[in-house]
PDB file of C-alpha atoms and ligand atoms in Angstrom:
ATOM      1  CA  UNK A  24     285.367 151.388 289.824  1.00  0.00           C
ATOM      2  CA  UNK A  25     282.674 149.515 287.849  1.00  0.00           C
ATOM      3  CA  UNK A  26     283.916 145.700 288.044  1.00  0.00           C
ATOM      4  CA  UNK A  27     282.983 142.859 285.252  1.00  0.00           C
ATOM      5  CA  UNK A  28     281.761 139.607 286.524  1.00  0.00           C
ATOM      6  CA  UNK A  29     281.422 136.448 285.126  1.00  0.00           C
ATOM      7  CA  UNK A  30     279.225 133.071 285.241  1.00  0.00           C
ATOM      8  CA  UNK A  31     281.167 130.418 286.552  1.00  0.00           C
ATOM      9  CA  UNK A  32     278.154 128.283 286.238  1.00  0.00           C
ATOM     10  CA  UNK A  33     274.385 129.265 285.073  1.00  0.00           C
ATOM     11  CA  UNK A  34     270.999 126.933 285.055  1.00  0.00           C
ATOM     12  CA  UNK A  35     268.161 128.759 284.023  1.00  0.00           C
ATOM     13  CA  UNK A  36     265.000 126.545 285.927  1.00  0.00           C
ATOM     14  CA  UNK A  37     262.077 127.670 283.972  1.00  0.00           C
ATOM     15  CA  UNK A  38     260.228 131.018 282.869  1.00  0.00           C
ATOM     16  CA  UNK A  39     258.556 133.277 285.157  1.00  0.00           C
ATOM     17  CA  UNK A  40     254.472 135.098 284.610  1.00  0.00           C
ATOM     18  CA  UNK A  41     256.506 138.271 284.235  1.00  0.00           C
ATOM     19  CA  UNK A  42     258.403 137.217 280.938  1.00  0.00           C
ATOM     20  CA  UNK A  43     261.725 136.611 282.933  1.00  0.00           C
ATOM     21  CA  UNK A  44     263.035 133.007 283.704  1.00  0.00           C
ATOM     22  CA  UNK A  45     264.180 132.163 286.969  1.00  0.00           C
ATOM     23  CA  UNK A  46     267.871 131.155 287.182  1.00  0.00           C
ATOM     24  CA  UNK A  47     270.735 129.933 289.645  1.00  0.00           C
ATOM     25  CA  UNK A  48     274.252 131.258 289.046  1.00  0.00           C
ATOM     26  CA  UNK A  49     277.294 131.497 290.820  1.00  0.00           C
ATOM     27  CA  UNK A  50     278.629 135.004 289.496  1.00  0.00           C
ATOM     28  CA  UNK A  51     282.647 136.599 290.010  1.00  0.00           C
ATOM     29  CA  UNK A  52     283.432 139.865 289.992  1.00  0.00           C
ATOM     30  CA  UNK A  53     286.841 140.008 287.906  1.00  0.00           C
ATOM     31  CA  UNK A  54     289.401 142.914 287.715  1.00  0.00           C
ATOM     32  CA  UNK A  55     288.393 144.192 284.513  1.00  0.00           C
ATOM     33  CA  UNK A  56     286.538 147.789 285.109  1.00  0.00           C
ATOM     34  CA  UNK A  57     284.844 150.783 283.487  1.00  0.00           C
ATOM     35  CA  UNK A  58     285.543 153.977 285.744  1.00  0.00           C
ATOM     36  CA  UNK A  59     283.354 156.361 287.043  1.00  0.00           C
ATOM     37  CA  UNK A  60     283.039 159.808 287.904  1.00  0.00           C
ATOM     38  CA  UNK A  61     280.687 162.115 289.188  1.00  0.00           C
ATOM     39  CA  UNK A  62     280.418 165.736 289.820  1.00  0.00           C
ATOM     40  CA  UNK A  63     277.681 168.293 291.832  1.00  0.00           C
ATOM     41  CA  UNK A  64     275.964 170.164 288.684  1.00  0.00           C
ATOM     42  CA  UNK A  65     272.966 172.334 287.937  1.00  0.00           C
ATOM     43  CA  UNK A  66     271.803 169.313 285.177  1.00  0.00           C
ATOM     44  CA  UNK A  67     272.041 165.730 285.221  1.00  0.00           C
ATOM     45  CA  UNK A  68     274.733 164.914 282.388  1.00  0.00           C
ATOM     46  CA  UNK A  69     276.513 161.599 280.887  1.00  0.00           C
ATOM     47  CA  UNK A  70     279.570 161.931 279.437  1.00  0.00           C
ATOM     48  CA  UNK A  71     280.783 158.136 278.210  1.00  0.00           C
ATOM     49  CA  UNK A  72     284.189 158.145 276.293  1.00  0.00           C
ATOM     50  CA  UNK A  73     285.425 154.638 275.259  1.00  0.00           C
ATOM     51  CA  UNK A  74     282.232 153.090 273.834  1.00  0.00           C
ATOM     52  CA  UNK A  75     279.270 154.150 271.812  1.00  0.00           C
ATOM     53  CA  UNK A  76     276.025 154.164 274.454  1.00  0.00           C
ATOM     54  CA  UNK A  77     272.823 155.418 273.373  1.00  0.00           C
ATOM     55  CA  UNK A  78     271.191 158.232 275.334  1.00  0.00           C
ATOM     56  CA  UNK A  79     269.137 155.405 277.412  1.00  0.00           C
ATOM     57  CA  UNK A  80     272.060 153.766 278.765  1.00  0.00           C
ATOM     58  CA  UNK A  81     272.157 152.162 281.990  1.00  0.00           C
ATOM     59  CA  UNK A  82     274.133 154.947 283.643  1.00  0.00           C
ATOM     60  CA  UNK A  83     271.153 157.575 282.620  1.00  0.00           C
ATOM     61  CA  UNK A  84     268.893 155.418 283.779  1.00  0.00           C
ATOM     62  CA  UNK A  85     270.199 154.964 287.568  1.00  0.00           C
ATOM     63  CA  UNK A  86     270.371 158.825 287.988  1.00  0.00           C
ATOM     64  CA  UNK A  87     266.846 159.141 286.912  1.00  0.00           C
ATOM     65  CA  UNK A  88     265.297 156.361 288.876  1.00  0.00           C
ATOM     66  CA  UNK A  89     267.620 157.668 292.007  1.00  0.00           C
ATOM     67  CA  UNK A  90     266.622 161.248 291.948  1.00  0.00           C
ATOM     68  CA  UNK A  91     263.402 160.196 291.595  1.00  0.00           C
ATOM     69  CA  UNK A  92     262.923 157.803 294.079  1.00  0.00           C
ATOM     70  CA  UNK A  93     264.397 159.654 296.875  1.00  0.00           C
ATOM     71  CA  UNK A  94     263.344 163.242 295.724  1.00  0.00           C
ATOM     72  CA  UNK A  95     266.928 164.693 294.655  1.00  0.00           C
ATOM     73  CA  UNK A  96     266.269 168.031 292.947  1.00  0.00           C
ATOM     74  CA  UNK A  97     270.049 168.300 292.554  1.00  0.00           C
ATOM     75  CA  UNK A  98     271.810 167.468 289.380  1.00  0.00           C
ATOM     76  CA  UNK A  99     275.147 165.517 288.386  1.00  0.00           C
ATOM     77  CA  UNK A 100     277.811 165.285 286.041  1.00  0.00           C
ATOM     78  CA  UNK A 101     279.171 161.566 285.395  1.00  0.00           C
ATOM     79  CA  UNK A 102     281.792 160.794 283.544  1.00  0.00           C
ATOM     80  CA  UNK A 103     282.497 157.039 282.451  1.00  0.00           C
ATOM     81  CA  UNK A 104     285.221 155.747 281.006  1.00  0.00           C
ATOM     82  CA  UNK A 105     284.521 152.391 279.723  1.00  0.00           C
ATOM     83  CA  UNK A 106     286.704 149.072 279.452  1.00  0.00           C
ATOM     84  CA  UNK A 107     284.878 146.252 279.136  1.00  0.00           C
ATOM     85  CA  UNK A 108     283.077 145.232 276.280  1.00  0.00           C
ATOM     86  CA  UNK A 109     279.382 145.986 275.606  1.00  0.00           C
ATOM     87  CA  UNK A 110     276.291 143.604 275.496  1.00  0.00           C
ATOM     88  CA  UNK A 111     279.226 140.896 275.936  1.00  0.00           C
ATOM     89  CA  UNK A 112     278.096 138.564 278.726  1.00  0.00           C
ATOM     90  CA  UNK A 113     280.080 140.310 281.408  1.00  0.00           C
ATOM     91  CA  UNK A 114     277.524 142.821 283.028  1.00  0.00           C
ATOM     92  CA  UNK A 115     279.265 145.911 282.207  1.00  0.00           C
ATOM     93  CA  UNK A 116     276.082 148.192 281.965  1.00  0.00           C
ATOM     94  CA  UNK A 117     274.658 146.933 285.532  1.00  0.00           C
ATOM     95  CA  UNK A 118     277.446 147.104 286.946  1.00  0.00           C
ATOM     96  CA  UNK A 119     278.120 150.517 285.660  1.00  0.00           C
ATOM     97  CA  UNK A 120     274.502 151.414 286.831  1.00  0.00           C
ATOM     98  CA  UNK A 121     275.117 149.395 290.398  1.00  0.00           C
ATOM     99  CA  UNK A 122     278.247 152.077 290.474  1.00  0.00           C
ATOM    100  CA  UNK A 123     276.106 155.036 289.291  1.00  0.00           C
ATOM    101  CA  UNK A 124     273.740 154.299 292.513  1.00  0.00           C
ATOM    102  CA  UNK A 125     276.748 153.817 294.936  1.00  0.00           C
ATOM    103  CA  UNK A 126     278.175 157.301 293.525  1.00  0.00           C
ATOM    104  CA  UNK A 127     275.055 159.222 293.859  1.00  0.00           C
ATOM    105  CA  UNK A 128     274.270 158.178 297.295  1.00  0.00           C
ATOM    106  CA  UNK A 129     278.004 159.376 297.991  1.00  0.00           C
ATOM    107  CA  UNK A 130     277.742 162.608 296.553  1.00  0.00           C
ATOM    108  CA  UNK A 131     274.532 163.625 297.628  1.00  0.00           C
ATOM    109  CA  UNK A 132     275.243 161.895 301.058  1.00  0.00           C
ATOM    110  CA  UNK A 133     271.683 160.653 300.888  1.00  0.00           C
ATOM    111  CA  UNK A 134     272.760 157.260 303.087  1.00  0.00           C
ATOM    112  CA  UNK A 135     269.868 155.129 301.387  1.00  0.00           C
ATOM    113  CA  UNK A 136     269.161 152.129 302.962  1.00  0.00           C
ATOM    114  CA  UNK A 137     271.118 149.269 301.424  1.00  0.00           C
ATOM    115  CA  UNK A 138     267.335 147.666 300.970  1.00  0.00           C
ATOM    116  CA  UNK A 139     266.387 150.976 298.685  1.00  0.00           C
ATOM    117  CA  UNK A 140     269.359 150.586 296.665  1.00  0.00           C
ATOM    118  CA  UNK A 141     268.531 147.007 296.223  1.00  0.00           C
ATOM    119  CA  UNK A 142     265.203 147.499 295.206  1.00  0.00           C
ATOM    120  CA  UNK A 143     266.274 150.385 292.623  1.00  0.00           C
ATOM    121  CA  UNK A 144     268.979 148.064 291.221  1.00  0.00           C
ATOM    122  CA  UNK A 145     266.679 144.983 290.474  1.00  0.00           C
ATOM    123  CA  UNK A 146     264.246 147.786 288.690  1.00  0.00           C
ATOM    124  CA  UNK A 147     267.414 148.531 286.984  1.00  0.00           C
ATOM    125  CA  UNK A 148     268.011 145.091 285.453  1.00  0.00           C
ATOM    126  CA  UNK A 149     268.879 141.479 286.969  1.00  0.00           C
ATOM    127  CA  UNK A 150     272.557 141.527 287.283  1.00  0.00           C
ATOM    128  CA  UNK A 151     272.043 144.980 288.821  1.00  0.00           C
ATOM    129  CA  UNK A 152     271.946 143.951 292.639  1.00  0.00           C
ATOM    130  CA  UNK A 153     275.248 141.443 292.455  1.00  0.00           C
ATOM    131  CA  UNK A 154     277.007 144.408 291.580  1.00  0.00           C
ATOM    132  CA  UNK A 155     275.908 146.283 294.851  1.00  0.00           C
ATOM    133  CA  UNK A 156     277.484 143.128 296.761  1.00  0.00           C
ATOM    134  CA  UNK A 157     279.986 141.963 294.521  1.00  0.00           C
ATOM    135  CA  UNK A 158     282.958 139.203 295.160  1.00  0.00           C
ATOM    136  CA  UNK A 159     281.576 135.933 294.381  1.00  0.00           C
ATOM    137  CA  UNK A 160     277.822 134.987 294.973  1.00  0.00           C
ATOM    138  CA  UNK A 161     275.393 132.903 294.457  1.00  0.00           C
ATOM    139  CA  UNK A 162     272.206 134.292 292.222  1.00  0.00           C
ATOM    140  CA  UNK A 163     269.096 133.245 292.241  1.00  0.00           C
ATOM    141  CA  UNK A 164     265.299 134.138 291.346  1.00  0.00           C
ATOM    142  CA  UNK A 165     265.629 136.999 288.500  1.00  0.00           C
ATOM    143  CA  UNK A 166     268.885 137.932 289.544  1.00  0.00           C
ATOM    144  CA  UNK A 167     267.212 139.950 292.570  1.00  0.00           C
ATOM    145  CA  UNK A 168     268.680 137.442 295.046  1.00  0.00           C
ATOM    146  CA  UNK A 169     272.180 137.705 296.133  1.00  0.00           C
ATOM    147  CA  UNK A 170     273.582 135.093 298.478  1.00  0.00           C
ATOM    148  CA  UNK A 171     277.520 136.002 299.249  1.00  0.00           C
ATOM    149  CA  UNK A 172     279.910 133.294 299.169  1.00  0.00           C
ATOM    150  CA  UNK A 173     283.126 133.268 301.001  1.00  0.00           C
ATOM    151  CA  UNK A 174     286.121 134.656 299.330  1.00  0.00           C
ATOM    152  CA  UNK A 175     287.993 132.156 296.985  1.00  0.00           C
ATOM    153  CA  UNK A 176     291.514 131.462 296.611  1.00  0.00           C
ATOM    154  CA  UNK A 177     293.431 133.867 293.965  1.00  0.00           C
ATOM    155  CA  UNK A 178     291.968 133.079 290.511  1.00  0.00           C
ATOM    156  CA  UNK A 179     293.038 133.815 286.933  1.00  0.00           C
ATOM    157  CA  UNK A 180     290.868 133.896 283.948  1.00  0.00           C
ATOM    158  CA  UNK A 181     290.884 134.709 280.398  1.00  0.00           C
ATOM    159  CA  UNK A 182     288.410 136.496 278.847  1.00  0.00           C
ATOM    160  CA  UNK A 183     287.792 136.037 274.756  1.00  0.00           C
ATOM    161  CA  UNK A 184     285.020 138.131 272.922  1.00  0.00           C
ATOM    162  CA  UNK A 185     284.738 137.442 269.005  1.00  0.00           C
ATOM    163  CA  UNK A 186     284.052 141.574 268.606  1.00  0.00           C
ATOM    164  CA  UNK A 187     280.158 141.520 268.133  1.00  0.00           C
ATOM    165  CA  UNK A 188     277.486 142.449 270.629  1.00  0.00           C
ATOM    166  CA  UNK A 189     274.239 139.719 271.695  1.00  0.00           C
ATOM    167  CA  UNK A 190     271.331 141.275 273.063  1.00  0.00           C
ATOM    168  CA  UNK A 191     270.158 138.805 276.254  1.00  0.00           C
ATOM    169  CA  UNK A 192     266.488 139.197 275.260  1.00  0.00           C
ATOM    170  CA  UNK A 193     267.504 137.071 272.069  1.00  0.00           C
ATOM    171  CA  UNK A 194     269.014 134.484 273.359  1.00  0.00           C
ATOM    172  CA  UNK A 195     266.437 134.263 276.115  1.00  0.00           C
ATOM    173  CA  UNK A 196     263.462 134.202 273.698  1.00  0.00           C
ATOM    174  CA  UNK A 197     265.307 131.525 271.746  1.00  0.00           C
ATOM    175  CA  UNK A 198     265.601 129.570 274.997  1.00  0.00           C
ATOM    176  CA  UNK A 199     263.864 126.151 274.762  1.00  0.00           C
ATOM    177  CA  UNK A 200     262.160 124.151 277.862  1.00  0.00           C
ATOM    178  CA  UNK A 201     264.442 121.282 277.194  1.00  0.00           C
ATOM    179  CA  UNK A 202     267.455 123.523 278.184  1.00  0.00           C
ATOM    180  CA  UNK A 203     266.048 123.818 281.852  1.00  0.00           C
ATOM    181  CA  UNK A 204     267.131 122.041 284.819  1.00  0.00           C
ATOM    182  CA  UNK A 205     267.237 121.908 288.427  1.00  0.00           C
ATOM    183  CA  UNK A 206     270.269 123.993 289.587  1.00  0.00           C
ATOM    184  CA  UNK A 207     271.674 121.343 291.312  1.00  0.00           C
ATOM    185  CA  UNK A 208     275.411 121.296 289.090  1.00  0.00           C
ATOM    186  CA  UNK A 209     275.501 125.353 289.914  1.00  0.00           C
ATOM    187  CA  UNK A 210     274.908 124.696 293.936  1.00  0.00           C
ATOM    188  CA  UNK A 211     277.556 122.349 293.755  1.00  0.00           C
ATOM    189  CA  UNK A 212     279.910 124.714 292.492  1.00  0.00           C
ATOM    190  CA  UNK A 213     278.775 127.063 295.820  1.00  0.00           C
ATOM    191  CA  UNK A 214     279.152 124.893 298.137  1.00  0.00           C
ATOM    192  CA  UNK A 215     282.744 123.974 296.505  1.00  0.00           C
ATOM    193  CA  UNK A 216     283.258 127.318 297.088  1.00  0.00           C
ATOM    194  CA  UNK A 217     281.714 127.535 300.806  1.00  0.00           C
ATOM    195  CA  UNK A 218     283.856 124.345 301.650  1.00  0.00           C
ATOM    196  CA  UNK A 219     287.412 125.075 299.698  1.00  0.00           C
ATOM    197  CA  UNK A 220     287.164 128.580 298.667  1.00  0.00           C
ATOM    198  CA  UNK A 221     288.192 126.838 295.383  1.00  0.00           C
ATOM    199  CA  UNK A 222     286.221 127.372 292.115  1.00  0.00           C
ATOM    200  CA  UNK A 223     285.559 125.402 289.048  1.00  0.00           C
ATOM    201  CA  UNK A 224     283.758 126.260 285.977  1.00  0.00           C
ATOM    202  CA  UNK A 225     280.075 124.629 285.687  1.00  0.00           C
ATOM    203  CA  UNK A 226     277.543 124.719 282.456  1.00  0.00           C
ATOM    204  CA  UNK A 227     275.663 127.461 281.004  1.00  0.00           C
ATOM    205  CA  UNK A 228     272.386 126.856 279.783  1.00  0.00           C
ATOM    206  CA  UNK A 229     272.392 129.654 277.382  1.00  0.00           C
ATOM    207  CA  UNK A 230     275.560 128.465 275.782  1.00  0.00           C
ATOM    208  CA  UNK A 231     274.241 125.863 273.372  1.00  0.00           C
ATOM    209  CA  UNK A 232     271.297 128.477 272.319  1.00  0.00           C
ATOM    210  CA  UNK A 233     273.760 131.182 271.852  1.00  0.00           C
ATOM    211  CA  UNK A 234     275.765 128.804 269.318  1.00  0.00           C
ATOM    212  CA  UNK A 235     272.913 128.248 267.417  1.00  0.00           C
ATOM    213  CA  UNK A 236     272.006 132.007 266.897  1.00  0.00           C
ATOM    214  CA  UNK A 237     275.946 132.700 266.918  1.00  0.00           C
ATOM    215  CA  UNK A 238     277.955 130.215 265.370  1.00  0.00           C
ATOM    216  CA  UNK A 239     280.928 132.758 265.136  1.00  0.00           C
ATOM    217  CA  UNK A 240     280.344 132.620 268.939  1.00  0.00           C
ATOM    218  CA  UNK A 241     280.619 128.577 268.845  1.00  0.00           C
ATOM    219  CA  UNK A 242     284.220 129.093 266.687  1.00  0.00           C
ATOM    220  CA  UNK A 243     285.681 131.557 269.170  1.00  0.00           C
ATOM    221  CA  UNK A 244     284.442 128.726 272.037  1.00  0.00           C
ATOM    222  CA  UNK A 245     286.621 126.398 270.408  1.00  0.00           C
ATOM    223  CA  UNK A 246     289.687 127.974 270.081  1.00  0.00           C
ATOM    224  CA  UNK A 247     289.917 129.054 273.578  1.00  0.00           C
ATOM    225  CA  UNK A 248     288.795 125.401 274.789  1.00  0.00           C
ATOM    226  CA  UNK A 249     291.602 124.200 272.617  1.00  0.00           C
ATOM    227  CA  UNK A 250     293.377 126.206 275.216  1.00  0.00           C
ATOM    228  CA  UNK A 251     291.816 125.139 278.821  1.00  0.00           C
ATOM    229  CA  UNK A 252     290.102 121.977 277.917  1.00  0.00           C
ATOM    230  CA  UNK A 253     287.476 121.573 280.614  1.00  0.00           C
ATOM    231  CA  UNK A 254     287.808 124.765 281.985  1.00  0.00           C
ATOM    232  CA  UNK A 255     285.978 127.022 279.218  1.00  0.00           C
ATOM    233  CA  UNK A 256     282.375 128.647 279.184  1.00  0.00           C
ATOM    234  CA  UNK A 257     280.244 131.496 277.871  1.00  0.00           C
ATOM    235  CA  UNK A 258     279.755 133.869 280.357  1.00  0.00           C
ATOM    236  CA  UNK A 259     275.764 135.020 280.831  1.00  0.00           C
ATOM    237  CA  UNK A 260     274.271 135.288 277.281  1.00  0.00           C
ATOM    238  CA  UNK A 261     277.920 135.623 275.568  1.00  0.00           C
ATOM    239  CA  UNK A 262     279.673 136.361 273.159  1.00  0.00           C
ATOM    240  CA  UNK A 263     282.425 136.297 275.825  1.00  0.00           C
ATOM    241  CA  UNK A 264     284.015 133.139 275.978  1.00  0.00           C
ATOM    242  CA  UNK A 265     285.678 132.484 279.843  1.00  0.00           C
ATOM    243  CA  UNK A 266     288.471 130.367 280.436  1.00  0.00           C
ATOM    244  CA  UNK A 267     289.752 129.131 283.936  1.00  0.00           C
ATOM    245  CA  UNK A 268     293.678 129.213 284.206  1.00  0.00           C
ATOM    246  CA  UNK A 269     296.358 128.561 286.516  1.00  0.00           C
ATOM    247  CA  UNK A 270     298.394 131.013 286.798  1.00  0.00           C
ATOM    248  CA  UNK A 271     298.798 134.722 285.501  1.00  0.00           C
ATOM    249  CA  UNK A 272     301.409 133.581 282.935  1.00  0.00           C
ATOM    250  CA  UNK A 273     299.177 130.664 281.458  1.00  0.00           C
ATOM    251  CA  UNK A 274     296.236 133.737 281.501  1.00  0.00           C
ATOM    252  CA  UNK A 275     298.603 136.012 279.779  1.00  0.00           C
ATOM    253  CA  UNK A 276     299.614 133.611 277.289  1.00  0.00           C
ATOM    254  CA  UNK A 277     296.473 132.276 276.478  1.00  0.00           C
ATOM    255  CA  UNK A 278     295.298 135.554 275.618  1.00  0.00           C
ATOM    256  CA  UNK A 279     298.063 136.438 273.287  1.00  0.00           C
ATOM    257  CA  UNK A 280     296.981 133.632 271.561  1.00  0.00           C
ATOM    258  CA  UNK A 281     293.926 133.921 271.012  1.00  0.00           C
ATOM    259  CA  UNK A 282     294.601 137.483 270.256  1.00  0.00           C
ATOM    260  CA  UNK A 283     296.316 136.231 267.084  1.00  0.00           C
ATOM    261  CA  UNK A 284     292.902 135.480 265.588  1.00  0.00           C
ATOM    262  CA  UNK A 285     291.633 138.851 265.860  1.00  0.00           C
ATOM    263  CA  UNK A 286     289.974 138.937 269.433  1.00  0.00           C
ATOM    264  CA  UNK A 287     289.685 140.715 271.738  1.00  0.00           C
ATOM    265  CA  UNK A 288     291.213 139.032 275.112  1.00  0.00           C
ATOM    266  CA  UNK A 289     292.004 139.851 278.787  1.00  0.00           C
ATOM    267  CA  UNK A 290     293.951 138.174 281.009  1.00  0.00           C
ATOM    268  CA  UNK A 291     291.934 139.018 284.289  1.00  0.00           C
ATOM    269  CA  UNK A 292     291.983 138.065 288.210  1.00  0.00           C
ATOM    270  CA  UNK A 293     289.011 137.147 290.837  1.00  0.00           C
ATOM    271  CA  UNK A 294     287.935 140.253 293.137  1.00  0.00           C
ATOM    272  CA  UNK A 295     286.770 139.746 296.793  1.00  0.00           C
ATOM    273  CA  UNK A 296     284.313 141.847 298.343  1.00  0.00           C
ATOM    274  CA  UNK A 297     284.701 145.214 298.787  1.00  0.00           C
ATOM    275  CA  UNK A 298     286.873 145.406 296.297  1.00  0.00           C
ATOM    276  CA  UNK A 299     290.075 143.624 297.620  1.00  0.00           C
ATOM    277  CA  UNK A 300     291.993 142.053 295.106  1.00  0.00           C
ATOM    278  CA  UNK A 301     292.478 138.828 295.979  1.00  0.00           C
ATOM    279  CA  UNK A 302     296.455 139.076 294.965  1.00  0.00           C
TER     280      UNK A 302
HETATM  281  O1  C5P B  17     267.104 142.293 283.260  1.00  0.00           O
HETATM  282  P1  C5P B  17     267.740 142.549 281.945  1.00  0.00           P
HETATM  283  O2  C5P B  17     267.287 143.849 281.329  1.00  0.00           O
HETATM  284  O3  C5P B  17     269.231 142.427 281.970  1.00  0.00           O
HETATM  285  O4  C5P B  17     267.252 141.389 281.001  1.00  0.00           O
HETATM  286  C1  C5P B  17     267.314 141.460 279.610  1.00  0.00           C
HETATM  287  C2  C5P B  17     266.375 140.419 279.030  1.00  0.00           C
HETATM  288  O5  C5P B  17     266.861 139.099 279.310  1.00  0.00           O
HETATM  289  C3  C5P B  17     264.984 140.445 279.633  1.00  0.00           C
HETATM  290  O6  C5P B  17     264.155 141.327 278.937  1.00  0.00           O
HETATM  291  C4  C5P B  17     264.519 139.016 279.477  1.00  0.00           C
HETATM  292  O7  C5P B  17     264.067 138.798 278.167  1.00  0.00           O
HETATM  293  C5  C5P B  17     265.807 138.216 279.635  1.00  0.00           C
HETATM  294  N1  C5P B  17     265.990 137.705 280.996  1.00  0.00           N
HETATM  295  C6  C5P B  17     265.206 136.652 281.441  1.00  0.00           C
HETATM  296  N2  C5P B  17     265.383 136.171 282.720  1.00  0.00           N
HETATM  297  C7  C5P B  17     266.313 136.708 283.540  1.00  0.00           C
HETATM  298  C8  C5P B  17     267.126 137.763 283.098  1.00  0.00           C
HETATM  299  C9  C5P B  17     266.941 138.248 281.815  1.00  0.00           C
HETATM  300  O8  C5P B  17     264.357 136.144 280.712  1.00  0.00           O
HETATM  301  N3  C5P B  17     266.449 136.210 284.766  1.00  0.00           N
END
């Protein structure tokens, strides 16, 4: 299973020599999954049913940069089956390609070091390597560093996306230096979570950009703030729109309605590491 995650809180603290900015987030994995699977095969093959991915999706990509970093001659049949929405904010495509290197290193019992995969992941894309951990963490650098946080209490959420795609590069390039800060509201939100296992949603510095490129984006923001007042952000570069609730009946009946206005919504629960639902 290929989890979503979502920003709970995300400060981006400047840009980097490389072109990248350097960020602090506290990230959750959520219930919401793609599914993969993967056969022995004389070719290495990609079969995605559920979404339209180009040939140079992430998936591809991981099986190329595995066989070739640890000499696999072998080849692969993968099969994914995907759920959660693409170029949305929620990470589908790393974590899809976070699942792709788990997968391979199963079925060609290779046992890579968990420091390989890490490295491979980051080369993958920056919200590759939270995916090999997982649960709730806090991000740093590019993305490449992955501090795990202690399991929170039971959390529901619901997820809103207005039904168009946002490429990250965009609203990274339309980032502005007055946007930056220090991380110091995200690392609050960690250590709330180190201290109480309890979470609570943070800012986004992307959020304000994105509504300026997107103001569809800023519409669909409103409408599901109308519904958790306080407790509603973009997740990563958006369009998805996350709202903390209370309970899984307040999730599912936000998301009914704000399904009314044509989204599409999920009502959606925190995972802990290793995949244990927290539930
Ligand atoms: O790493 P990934 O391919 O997901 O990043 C997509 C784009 O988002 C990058 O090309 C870069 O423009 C921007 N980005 C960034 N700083 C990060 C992560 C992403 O500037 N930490």
């Amino acid at each position: 299973m290929a989890h979503a995650k979502v920003n709970l809180s995300l400060e981006v603290l400047g840009s980097r020599p490389d072109g990248f900015h350097n960020l602090v987030s506290v990230m959750q994995e959520v219930s919401l999954h793609d599914t993969l699977q993967g056969m022995h095969s004389d070719r290495v093959a990609v079969q995605v049913e559920g979404a339209a991915l180009g040939m140079d999706n992430l998936v591809v990509r991981a099986a190329g940069r595995f066989r070739e970093r640890l000499g696999i001659r072998e080849g692969c049949h993968i099969t994914v089956h995907k759920r959660i929405p693409v170029a949305a904010g929620l990470g589908g495509g790393s974590s899809d390609a976070a699942a792709t290197l788990r997968l391979l290193d199963h079925l060609w019992n290779t046992r890579a070091e968990s420091r390989v995969l890490a490295n491979m992941a980051a080369d993958l894309g920056s919200d590759v390597p939270f995916f090999l951990t997982g649960g709730t963490a806090a991000v740093s650098g590019r993305g490449e560093s992955v501090e795990p946080l202690p399991a929170t209490q039971p959390t529901w959420y619901v997820l809103t996306n207005p039904g168009f795609e946002v490429s990250t590069a965009e609203v990274f390039a339309a980032l502005t230096p007055d946007r930056w800060s220090d991380g110091a509201r995200t690392r609050e939100i960690a250590s709330m979570v180190r201290k109480e296992a309890r979470v609570r949603i943070g800012v986004n510095a992307l959020q304000p950009v994105l509504f300026e490129l997107y103001p569809a984006a800023h519409l669909c923001f409103e409408r599901a703030e109308a519904l958790a007042p306080g407790k509603t952000i973009i997740t990563g570069s958006g369009p998805t729109v996350l709202s903390l609730l209370g309970s899984r009946s307040d999730a599912e009946r936000a998301a009914g309605s704000l399904r009314q206005f044509g989204y599409w919504t999920a009502a959606v629960h925190s995972i802990n590491r290793k995949g244990d639902t927290c539930l």
